[in-house]
mmCIF file of C-alpha atoms in Angstrom:
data_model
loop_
_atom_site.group_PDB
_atom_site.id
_atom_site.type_symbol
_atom_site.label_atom_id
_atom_site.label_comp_id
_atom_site.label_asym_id
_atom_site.label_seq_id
_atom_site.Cartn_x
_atom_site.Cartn_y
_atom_site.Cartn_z
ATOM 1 C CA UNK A 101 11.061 -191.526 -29.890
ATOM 2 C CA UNK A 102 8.867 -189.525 -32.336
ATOM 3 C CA UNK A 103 6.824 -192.341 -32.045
ATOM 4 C CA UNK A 104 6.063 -192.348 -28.691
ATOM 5 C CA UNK A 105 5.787 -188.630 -28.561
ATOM 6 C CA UNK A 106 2.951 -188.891 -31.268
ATOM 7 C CA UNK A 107 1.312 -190.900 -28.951
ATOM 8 C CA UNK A 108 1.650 -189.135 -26.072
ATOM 9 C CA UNK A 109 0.439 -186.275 -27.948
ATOM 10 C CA UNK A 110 -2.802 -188.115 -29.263
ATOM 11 C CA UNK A 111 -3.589 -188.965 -25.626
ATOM 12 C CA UNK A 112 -3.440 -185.408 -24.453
ATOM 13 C CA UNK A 113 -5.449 -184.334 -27.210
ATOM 14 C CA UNK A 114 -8.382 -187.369 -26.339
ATOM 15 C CA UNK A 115 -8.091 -186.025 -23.071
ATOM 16 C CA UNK A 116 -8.774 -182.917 -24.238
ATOM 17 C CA UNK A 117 -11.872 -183.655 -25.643
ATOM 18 C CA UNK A 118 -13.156 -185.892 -23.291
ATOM 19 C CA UNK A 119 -12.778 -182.909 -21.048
ATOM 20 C CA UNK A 120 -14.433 -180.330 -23.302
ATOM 21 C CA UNK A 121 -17.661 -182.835 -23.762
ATOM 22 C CA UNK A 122 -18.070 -183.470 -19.921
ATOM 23 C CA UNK A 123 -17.580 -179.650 -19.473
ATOM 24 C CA UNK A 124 -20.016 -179.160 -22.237
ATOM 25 C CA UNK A 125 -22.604 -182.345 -20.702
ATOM 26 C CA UNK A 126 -22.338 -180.610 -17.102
ATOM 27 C CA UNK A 127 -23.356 -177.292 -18.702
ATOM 28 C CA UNK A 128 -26.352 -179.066 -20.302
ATOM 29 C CA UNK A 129 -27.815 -180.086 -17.282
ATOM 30 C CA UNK A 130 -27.090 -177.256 -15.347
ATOM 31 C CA UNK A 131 -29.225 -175.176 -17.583
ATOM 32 C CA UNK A 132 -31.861 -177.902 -17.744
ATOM 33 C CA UNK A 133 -32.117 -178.067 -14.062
ATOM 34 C CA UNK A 134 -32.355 -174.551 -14.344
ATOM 35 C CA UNK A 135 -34.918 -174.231 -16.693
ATOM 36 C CA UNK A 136 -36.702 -176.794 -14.515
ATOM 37 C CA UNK A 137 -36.335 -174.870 -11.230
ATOM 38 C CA UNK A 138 -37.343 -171.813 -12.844
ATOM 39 C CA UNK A 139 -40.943 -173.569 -14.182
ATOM 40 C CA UNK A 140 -41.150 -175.266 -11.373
ATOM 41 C CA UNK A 141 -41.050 -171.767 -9.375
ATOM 42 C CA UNK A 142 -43.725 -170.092 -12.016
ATOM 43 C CA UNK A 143 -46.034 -172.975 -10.980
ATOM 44 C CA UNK A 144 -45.646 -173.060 -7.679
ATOM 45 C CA UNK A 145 -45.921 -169.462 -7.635
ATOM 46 C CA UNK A 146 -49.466 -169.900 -10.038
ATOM 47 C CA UNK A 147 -50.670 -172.227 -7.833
ATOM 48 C CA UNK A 148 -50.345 -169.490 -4.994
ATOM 49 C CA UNK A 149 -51.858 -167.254 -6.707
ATOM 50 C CA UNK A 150 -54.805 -169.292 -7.989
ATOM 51 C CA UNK A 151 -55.625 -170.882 -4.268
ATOM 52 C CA UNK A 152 -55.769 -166.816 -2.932
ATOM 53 C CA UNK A 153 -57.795 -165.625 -5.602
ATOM 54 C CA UNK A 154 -59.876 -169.537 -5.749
ATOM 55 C CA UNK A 155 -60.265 -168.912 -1.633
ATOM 56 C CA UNK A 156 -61.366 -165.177 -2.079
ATOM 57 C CA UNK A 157 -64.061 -166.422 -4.608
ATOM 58 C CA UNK A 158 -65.550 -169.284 -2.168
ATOM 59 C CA UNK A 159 -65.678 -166.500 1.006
ATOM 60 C CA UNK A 160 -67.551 -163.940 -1.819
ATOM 61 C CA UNK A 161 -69.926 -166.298 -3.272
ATOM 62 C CA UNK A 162 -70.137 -167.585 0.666
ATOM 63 C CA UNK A 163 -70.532 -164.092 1.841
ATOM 64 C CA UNK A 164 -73.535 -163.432 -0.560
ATOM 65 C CA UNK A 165 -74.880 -166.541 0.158
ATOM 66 C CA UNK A 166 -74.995 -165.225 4.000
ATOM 67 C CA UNK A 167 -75.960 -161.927 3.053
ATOM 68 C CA UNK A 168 -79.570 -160.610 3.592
ATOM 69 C CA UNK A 169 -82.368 -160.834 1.161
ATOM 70 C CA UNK A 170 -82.611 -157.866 -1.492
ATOM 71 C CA UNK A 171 -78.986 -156.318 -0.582
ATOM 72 C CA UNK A 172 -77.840 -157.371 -4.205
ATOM 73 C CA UNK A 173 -77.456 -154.602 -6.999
ATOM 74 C CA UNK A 174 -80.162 -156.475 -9.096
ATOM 75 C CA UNK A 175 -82.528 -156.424 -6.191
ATOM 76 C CA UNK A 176 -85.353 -154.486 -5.847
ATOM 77 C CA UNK A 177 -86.334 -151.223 -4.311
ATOM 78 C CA UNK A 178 -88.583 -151.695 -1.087
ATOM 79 C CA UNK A 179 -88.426 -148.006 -0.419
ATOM 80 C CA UNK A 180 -92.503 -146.436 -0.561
ATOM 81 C CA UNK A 181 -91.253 -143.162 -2.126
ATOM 82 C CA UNK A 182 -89.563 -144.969 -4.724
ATOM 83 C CA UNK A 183 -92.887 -146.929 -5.913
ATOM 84 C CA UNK A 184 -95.569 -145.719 -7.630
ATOM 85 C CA UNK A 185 -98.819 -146.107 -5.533
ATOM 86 C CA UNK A 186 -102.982 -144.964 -6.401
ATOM 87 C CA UNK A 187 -104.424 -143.461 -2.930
ATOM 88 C CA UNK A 188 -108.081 -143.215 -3.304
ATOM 89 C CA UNK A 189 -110.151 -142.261 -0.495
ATOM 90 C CA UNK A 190 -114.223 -142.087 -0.057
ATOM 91 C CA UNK A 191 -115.687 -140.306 2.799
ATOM 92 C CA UNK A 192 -118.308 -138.375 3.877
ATOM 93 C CA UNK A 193 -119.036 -136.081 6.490
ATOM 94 C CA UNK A 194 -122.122 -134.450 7.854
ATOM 95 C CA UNK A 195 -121.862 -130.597 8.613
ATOM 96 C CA UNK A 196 -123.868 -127.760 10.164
ATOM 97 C CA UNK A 197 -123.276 -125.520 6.854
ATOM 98 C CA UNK A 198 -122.883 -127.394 3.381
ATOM 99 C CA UNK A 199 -121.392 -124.263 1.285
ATOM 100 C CA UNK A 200 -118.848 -123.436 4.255
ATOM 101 C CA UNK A 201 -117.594 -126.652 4.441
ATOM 102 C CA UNK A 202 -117.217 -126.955 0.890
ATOM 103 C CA UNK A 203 -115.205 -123.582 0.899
ATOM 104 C CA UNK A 204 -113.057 -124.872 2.981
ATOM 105 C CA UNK A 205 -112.844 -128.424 1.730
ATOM 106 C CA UNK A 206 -111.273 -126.727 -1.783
ATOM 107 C CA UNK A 207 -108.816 -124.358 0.259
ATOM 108 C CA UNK A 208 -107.586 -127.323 1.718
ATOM 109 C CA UNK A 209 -106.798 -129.242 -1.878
ATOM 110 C CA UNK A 210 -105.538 -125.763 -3.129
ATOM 111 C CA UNK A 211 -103.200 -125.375 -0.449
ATOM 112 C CA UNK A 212 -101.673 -128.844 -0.990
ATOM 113 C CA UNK A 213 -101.101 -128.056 -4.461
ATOM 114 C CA UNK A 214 -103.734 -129.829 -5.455
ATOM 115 C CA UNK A 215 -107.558 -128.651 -7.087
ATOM 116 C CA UNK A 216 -110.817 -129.264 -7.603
ATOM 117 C CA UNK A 217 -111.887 -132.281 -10.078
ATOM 118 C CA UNK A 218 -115.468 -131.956 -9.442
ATOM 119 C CA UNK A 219 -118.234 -130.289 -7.597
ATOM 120 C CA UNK A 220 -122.006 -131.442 -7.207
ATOM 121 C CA UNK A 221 -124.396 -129.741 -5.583
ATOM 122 C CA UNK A 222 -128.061 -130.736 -4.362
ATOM 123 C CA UNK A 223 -130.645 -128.357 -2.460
ATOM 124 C CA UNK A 224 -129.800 -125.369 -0.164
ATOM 125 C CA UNK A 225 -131.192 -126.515 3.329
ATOM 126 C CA UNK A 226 -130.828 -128.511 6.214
ATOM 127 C CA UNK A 227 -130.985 -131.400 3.688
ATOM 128 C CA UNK A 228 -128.431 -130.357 1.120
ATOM 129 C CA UNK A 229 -125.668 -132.792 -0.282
ATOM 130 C CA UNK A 230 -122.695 -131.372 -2.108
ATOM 131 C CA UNK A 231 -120.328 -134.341 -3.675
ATOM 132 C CA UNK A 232 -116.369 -133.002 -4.115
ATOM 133 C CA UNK A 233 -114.005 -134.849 -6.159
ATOM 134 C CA UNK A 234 -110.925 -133.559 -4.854
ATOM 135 C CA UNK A 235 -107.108 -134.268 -6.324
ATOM 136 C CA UNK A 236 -104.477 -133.490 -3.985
ATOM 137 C CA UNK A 237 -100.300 -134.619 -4.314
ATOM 138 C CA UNK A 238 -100.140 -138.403 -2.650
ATOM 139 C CA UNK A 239 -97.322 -137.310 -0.358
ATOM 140 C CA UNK A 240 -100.319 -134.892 1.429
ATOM 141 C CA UNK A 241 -103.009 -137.219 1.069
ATOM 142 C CA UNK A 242 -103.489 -138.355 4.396
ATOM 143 C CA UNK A 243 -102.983 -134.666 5.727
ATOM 144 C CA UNK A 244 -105.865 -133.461 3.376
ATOM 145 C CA UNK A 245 -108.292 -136.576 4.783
ATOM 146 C CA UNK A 246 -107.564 -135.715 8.223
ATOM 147 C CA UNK A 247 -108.316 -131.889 7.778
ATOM 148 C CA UNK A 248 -111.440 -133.074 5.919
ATOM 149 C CA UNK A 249 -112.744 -135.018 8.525
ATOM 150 C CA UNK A 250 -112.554 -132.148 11.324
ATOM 151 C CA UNK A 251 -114.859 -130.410 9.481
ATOM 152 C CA UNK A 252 -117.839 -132.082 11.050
ATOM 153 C CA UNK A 253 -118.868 -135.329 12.436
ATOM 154 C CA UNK A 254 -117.191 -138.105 10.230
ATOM 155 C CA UNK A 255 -120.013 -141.085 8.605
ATOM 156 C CA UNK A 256 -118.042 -143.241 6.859
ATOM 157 C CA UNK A 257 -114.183 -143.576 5.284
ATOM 158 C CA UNK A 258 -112.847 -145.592 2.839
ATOM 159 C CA UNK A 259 -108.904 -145.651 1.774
ATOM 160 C CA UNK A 260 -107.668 -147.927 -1.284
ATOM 161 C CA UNK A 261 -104.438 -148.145 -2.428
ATOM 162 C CA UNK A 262 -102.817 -149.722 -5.544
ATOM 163 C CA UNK A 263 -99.499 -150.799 -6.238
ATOM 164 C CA UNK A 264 -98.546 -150.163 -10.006
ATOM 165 C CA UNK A 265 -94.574 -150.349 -10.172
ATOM 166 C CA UNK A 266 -94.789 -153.261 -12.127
ATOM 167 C CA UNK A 267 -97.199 -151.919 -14.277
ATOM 168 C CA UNK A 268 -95.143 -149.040 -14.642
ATOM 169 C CA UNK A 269 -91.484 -150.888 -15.605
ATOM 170 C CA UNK A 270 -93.479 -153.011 -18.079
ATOM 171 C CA UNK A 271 -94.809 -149.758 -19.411
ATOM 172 C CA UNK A 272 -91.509 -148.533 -19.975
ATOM 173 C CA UNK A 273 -90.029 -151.656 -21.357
ATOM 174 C CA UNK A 274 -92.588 -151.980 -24.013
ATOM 175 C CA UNK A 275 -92.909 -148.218 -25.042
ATOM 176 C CA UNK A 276 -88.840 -148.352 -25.230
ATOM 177 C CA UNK A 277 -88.991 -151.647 -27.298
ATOM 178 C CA UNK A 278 -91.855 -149.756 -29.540
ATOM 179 C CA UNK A 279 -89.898 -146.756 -30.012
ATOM 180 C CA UNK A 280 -87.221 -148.836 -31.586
ATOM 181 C CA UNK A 281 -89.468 -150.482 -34.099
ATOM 182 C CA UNK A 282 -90.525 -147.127 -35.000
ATOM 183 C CA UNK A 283 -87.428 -146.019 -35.822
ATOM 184 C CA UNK A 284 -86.650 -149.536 -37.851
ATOM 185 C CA UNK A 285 -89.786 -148.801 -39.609
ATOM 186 C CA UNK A 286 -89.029 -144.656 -40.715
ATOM 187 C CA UNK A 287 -85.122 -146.080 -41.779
ATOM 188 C CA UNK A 288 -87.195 -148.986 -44.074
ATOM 189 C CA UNK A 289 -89.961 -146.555 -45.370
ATOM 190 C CA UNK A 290 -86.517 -144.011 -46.143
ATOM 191 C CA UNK A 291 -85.227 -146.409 -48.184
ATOM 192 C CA UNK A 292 -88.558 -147.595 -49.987
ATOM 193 C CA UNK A 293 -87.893 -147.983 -53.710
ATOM 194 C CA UNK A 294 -91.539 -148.991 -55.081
ATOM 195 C CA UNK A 295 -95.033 -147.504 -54.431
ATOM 196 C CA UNK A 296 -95.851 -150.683 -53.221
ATOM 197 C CA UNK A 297 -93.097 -150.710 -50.491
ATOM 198 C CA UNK A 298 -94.141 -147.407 -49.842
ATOM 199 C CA UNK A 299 -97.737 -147.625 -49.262
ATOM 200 C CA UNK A 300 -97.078 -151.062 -46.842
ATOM 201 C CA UNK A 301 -94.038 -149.555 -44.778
ATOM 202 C CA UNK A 302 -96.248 -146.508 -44.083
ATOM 203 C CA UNK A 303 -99.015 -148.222 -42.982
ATOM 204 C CA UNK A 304 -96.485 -150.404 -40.726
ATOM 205 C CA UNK A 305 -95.421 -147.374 -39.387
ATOM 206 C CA UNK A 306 -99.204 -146.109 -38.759
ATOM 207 C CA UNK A 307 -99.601 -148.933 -36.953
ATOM 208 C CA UNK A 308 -96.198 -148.636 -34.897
ATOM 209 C CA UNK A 309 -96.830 -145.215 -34.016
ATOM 210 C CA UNK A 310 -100.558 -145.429 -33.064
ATOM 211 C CA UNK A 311 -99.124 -148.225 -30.567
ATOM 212 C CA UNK A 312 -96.394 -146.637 -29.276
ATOM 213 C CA UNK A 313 -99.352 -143.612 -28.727
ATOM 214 C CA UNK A 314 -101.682 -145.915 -26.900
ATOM 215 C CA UNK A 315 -98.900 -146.865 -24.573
ATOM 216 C CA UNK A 316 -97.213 -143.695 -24.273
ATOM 217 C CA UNK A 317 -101.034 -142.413 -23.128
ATOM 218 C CA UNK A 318 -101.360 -145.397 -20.668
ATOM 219 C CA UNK A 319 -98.071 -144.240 -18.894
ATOM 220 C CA UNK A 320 -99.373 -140.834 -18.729
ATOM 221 C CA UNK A 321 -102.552 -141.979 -16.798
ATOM 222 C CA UNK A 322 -100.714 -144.029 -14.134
ATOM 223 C CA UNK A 323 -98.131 -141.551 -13.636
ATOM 224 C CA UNK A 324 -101.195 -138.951 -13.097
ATOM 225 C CA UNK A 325 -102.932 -141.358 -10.702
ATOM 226 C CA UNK A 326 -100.199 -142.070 -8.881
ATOM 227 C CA UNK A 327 -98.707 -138.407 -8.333
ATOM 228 C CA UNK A 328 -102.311 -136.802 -7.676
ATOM 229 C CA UNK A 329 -104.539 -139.176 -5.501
ATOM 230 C CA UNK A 330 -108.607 -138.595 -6.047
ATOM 231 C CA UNK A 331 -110.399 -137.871 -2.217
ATOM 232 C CA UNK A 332 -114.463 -138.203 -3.123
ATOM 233 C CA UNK A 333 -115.730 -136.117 -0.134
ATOM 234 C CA UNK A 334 -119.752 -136.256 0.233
ATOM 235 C CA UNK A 335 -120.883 -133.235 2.620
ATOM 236 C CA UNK A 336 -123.890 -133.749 3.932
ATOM 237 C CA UNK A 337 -126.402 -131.226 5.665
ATOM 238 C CA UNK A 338 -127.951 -132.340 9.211
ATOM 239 C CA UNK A 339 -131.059 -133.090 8.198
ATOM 240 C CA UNK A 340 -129.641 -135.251 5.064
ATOM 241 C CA UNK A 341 -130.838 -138.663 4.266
ATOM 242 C CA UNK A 342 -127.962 -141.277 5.725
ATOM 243 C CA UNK A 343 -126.088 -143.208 3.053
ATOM 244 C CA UNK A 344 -127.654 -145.969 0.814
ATOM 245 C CA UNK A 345 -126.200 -149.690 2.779
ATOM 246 C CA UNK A 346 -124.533 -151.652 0.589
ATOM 247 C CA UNK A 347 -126.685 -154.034 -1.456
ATOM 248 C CA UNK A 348 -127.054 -157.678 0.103
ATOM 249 C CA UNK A 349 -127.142 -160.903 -1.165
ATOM 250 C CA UNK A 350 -128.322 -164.454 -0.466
ATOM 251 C CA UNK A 351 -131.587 -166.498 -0.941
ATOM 252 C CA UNK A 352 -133.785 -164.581 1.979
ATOM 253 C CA UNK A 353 -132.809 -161.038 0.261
ATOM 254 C CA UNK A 354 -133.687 -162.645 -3.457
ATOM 255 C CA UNK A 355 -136.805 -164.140 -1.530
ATOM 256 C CA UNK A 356 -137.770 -160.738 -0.235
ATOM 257 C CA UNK A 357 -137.165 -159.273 -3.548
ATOM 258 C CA UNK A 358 -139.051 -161.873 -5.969
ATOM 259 C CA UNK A 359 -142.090 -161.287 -2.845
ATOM 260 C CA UNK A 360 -141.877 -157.546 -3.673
ATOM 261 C CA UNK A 361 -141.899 -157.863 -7.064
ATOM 262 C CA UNK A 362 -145.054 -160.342 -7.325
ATOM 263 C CA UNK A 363 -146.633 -157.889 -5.536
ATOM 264 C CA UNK A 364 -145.988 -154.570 -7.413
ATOM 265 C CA UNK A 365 -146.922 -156.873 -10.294
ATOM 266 C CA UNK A 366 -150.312 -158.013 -8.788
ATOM 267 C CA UNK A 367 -150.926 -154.448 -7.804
ATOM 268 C CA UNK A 368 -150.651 -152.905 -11.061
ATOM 269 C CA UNK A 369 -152.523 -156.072 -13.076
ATOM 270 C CA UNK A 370 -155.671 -155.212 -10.246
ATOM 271 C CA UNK A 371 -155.118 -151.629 -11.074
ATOM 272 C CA UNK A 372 -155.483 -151.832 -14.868
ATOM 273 C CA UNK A 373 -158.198 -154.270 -14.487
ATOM 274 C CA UNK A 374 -160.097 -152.229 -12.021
ATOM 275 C CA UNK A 375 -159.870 -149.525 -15.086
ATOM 276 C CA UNK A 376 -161.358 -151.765 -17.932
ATOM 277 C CA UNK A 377 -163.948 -152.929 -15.922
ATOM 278 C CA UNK A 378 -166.603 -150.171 -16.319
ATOM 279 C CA UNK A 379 -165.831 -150.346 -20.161
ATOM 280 C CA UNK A 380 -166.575 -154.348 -20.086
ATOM 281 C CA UNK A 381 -169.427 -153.876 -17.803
ATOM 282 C CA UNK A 382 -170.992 -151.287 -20.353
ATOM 283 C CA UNK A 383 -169.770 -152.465 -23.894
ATOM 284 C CA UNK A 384 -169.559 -156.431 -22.803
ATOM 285 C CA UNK A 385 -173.201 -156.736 -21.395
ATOM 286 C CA UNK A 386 -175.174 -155.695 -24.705
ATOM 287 C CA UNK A 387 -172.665 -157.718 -27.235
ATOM 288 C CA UNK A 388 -173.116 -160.923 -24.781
ATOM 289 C CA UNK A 389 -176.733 -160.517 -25.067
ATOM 290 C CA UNK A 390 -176.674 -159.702 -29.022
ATOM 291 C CA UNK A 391 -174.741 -163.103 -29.342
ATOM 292 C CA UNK A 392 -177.450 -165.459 -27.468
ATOM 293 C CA UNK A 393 -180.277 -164.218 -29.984
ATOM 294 C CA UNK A 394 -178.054 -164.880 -32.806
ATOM 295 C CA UNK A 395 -177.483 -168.450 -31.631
ATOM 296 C CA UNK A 396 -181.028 -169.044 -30.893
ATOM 297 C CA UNK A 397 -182.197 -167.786 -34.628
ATOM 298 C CA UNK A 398 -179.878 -169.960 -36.160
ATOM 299 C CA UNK A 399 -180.898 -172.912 -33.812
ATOM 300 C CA UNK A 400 -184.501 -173.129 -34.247
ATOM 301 C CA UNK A 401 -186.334 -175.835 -36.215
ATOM 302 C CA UNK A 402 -188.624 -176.022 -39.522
ATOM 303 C CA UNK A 403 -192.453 -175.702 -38.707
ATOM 304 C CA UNK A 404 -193.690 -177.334 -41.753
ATOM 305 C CA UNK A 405 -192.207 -180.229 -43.447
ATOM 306 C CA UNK A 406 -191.930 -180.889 -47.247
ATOM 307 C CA UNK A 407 -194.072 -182.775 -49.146
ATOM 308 C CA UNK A 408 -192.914 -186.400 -50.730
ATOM 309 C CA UNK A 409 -194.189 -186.987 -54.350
ATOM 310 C CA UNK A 410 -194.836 -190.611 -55.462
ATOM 311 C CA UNK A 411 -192.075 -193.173 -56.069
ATOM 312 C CA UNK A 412 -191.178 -193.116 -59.648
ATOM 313 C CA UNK A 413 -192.739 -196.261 -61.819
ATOM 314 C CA UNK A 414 -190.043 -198.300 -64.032
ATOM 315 C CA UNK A 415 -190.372 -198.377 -67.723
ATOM 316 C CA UNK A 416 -191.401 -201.559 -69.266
ATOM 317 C CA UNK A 417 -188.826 -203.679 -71.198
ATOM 318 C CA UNK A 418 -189.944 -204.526 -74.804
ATOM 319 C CA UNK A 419 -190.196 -208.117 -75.577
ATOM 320 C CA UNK A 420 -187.481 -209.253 -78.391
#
């Protein structure tokens, strides 16, 4: 009996632990599943995510693909005010009064805030010329020429423009880049510990500044150019000589030209000459005739011809 009860008691307690390990095996891989399910989840859910945001890229990069010329951030500015444009304009106009027109010429630049650059005058009649150089702002430049030309009957007009932006960023750029080597070259020279560092970083930095000058000065010009155009106005009186045409070229205008020029030539050669030839005709005539009797003295021959002694006579050989 207490044998078989051992027994019986062994078998509960395999059971036991047969039990325990399948609870503890279907635990397992119930958290394993779990862990699976729950990765499985994160990627699916990644994969959702990434297809959105992959989509949304492909319509953006498809949308600036589609979208116009010049509407990126990078792109640039096509507005006119924002440039930085030269107006110059030539004209000339022929008035009734010179001075009057000039008058009012200059109260016109004045009142557009601009002045006068410069002001040539020639004669006081009917014929007189006065040449304006006139500087106005370029946002009233075409106002000014307009006004200019009502003040009498308009000859000629010529309007040139010039784009500098470029010029002008690249200005900007380089005096920006210069600055900075300036400043490298004051921190060196500050920290200079022998005369002969010191006299070569200062004339580095000499050099620096006198290009970061030059620039600096170029910039100056173009932004003067371009925020004060130059209007050349030529006011002519009515009995004024018309303008000069503009000179030609080709082989029949060099033909006429090398034909007016032999000419002039020829004219003044026959005009000297026509001057020297009293003084030949009164100096030349007497020397010309001096020289023939010189030539004929030394040309003429001997009247009397020398007398021949007698052949001299040998000296007789003594006998041995």
């Amino acid at each position: 009996m207490t044998t078989m009860g051992a027994g019986m008691d062994g078998q509960v307690g395999r059971r036991r632990s047969a039990l325990l390990a399948a609870t503890a095996l279907a635990a397992a891989l119930a958290l394993t599943g779990c862990g699976a399910g729950d990765s499985g989840a994160q990627d699916t859910a990644g994969s959702a995510a990434e297809a959105p945001a992959a989509k949304g890229g492909e319509a953006g990069r498809d949308a600036a693909a589609g979208a116009p010329e010049g509407a990126g951030a990078g792109a640039p500015d096509l507005r006119v005010d924002q440039r930085a444009i030269i107006y110059t304009g030539t004209m000339r106009v022929q008035v009734d009064n010179v001075d009057s027109a000039a008058r009012q010429a200059t109260a016109l630049a004045t009142r557009a805030g601009g002045f006068v650059g410069g002001d040539q005058r020639r004669s006081a009649d009917v014929d007189a010329v006065a040449e304006l150089e006139l500087r106005v702002p370029a946002t009233k430049f075409t106002d000014v020429v307009d006004e200019i030309a009502k003040l009498g009957r308009q000859q000629s007009r010529e309007i040139d423009t010039q784009d500098v932006t470029e010029e002008t960023v690249d200005l900007d750029a380089r005096i920006a880049s210069q600055r900075a080597r300036v400043e490298s070259a004051r921190r060196l020279l500050a920290r200079a510990t022998s005369i002969t560092d010191l006299v070569s970083l200062e004339n580095e930095l000499g050099r620096r500044e006198a290009d970061l000058a030059s620039l600096e000065a170029k910039k100056r010009r173009l932004a003067d150019l371009a925020a004060l155009s130059t209007i050349t106005v030529s006011l002519a009186g009515p009995k004024a000589t018309a303008t000069e045409k503009k000179a030609e070229t080709g082989f029949l205008v060099g033909l006429r030209g090398g034909w007016k020029a032999f000419v002039v030539s020829m004219t003044v050669l026959l005009t000297v000459l026509g001057a020297l030839l009293p003084w030949l005709v009164a100096l030349g005539v007497p020397l010309a005739v001096l020289l023939v009797v010189l030539r004929r003295r030394r040309k003429a021959p001997a009247l009397v011809a020398p007398v021949s002694g007698p052949p001299p006579v040998p000296a007789a050989r003594s006998a041995p």
